[in-house]
Coordinates of C-alpha atoms in Angstrom, one line a residue:
Q1 CA 14.4 -8.5 -10.9
V2 CA 10.9 -7.9 -9.6
Q3 CA 9.7 -4.3 -10.0
L4 CA 6.6 -3.0 -8.2
V5 CA 5.2 0.1 -9.7
E6 CA 3.0 2.5 -7.9
S7 CA 0.8 5.1 -9.6
G8 CA -2.1 7.4 -8.9
G9 CA -0.5 9.9 -6.4
G10 CA -0.9 13.6 -6.7
L11 CA -2.1 16.8 -5.1
V12 CA -5.6 16.7 -3.6
Q13 CA -7.5 19.0 -1.4
P14 CA -8.5 18.0 2.1
G15 CA -11.5 15.8 2.0
G16 CA -10.7 14.6 -1.4
S17 CA -9.9 11.1 -2.7
L18 CA -7.2 9.4 -4.6
K19 CA -6.8 5.8 -5.8
L20 CA -3.3 4.3 -5.8
S21 CA -2.4 1.3 -7.9
C22 CA 0.4 -1.2 -7.5
S23 CA 1.4 -3.3 -10.5
A24 CA 4.3 -5.7 -11.2
P25 CA 5.1 -6.4 -14.8
G26 CA 6.3 -10.0 -15.2
F27 CA 5.5 -10.8 -11.6
T28 CA 2.2 -12.4 -10.4
L29 CA 0.9 -10.5 -7.5
D30 CA -2.0 -13.0 -7.0
Y31 CA 0.1 -15.3 -4.9
Y32 CA 1.4 -12.8 -2.4
A33 CA 0.2 -10.5 0.4
I34 CA 0.7 -6.9 -0.8
A35 CA 1.3 -4.1 1.7
W36 CA 1.0 -0.4 1.5
F37 CA 3.4 1.8 3.5
R38 CA 3.9 5.5 3.6
Q39 CA 6.7 7.8 4.6
V40 CA 7.1 11.4 5.5
P41 CA 10.6 12.9 5.3
G42 CA 12.4 12.5 8.6
K43 CA 10.0 9.8 9.9
E44 CA 10.0 6.1 9.8
R45 CA 8.1 4.3 7.1
E46 CA 4.6 3.4 8.4
G47 CA 2.5 0.4 7.5
V48 CA -0.9 1.5 6.2
S49 CA -2.7 -1.5 4.9
C50 CA -2.2 -5.1 3.7
I51 CA -4.2 -7.6 1.7
S52 CA -3.5 -11.3 2.0
S53 CA -3.6 -13.7 -0.9
F54 CA -4.3 -16.9 0.9
D55 CA -7.5 -16.0 2.7
G56 CA -8.1 -12.4 1.5
S57 CA -7.6 -11.0 5.0
I58 CA -7.4 -7.2 5.0
Y59 CA -5.7 -5.0 7.6
Y60 CA -5.6 -1.2 8.2
A61 CA -3.7 1.1 10.4
D62 CA -6.0 2.8 12.9
S63 CA -5.1 6.2 11.3
V64 CA -6.7 5.2 8.0
K65 CA -9.4 2.8 9.1
G66 CA -12.8 3.7 7.7
R67 CA -11.2 6.0 5.0
F68 CA -8.9 3.7 3.0
T69 CA -9.9 0.6 1.2
V70 CA -7.4 -1.9 -0.2
S71 CA -8.4 -4.3 -2.9
R72 CA -6.9 -6.5 -5.6
D73 CA -7.8 -7.3 -9.2
N74 CA -6.0 -10.5 -10.1
A75 CA -7.1 -10.3 -13.7
K76 CA -5.2 -7.0 -14.0
N77 CA -2.4 -8.1 -11.7
T78 CA -3.0 -4.9 -9.7
V79 CA -3.6 -4.0 -6.1
Y80 CA -5.4 -0.7 -5.3
L81 CA -5.6 1.6 -2.3
Q82 CA -8.6 3.8 -2.4
M83 CA -8.1 6.8 -0.1
N84 CA -11.1 8.9 0.8
N85 CA -11.6 11.9 3.1
L86 CA -7.9 12.7 2.9
N87 CA -6.3 15.1 5.3
A88 CA -2.9 16.8 5.7
E89 CA -1.6 14.0 7.9
D90 CA -2.0 11.6 4.9
T91 CA 0.6 13.6 3.0
A92 CA 3.5 11.2 2.3
V93 CA 5.2 9.0 -0.3
Y94 CA 3.2 5.8 -0.6
Y95 CA 4.9 2.5 -1.3
C96 CA 3.6 -0.9 -2.2
A97 CA 5.7 -3.9 -1.0
T98 CA 5.7 -7.6 -0.6
D99 CA 7.5 -10.1 1.5
T100 CA 6.4 -12.8 -0.9
L101 CA 4.3 -14.6 1.8
S102 CA 0.7 -15.4 1.1
N103 CA -0.6 -13.9 4.4
C104 CA 0.0 -10.4 5.8
R105 CA 2.3 -10.1 8.8
W106 CA 0.3 -7.6 10.8
P107 CA 1.2 -5.2 12.2
L108 CA 3.4 -4.4 9.3
K109 CA 7.2 -4.0 9.8
N110 CA 9.4 -2.3 7.3
Y111 CA 12.0 -5.1 7.5
G112 CA 11.8 -8.5 6.0
I113 CA 10.3 -7.0 2.8
D114 CA 11.6 -8.7 -0.4
F115 CA 10.4 -6.1 -2.9
W116 CA 9.5 -2.4 -2.7
G117 CA 8.2 0.0 -5.3
K118 CA 9.7 3.4 -5.8
G119 CA 6.8 5.2 -4.3
T120 CA 4.2 7.7 -5.5
P121 CA 3.8 11.0 -3.7
V122 CA 0.5 12.1 -2.2
T123 CA 0.1 15.7 -1.1
V124 CA -3.1 16.9 0.7
S125 CA -3.3 20.6 0.7
S126 CA -5.7 23.4 0.0

């Protein structure tokens, strides 16, 4: 069973930064597009960013464009989401996910996903 594992969440003040990681022990992330979603209680899961494997294409939701950066380190089998200039609206549980395709399906949909992580909470508050 594939397990995606997110880490790096926490409490940060407005304007601060966090770097999330997504790893997958025993599963090679290199081959697949990896997406980041977030969810606030009572709201639908929202696609935040995606990085393709085939051509390295990168996508961002308008709400995070210019503040978030997605990247991958194939040697470490890890995908990152660098989040800068955070604000209260970024507070959510963040999930990494893959539909095991090599290119992102953008805009992201929260169906058709093969594997989800359990999420890491991000709280932006003073």
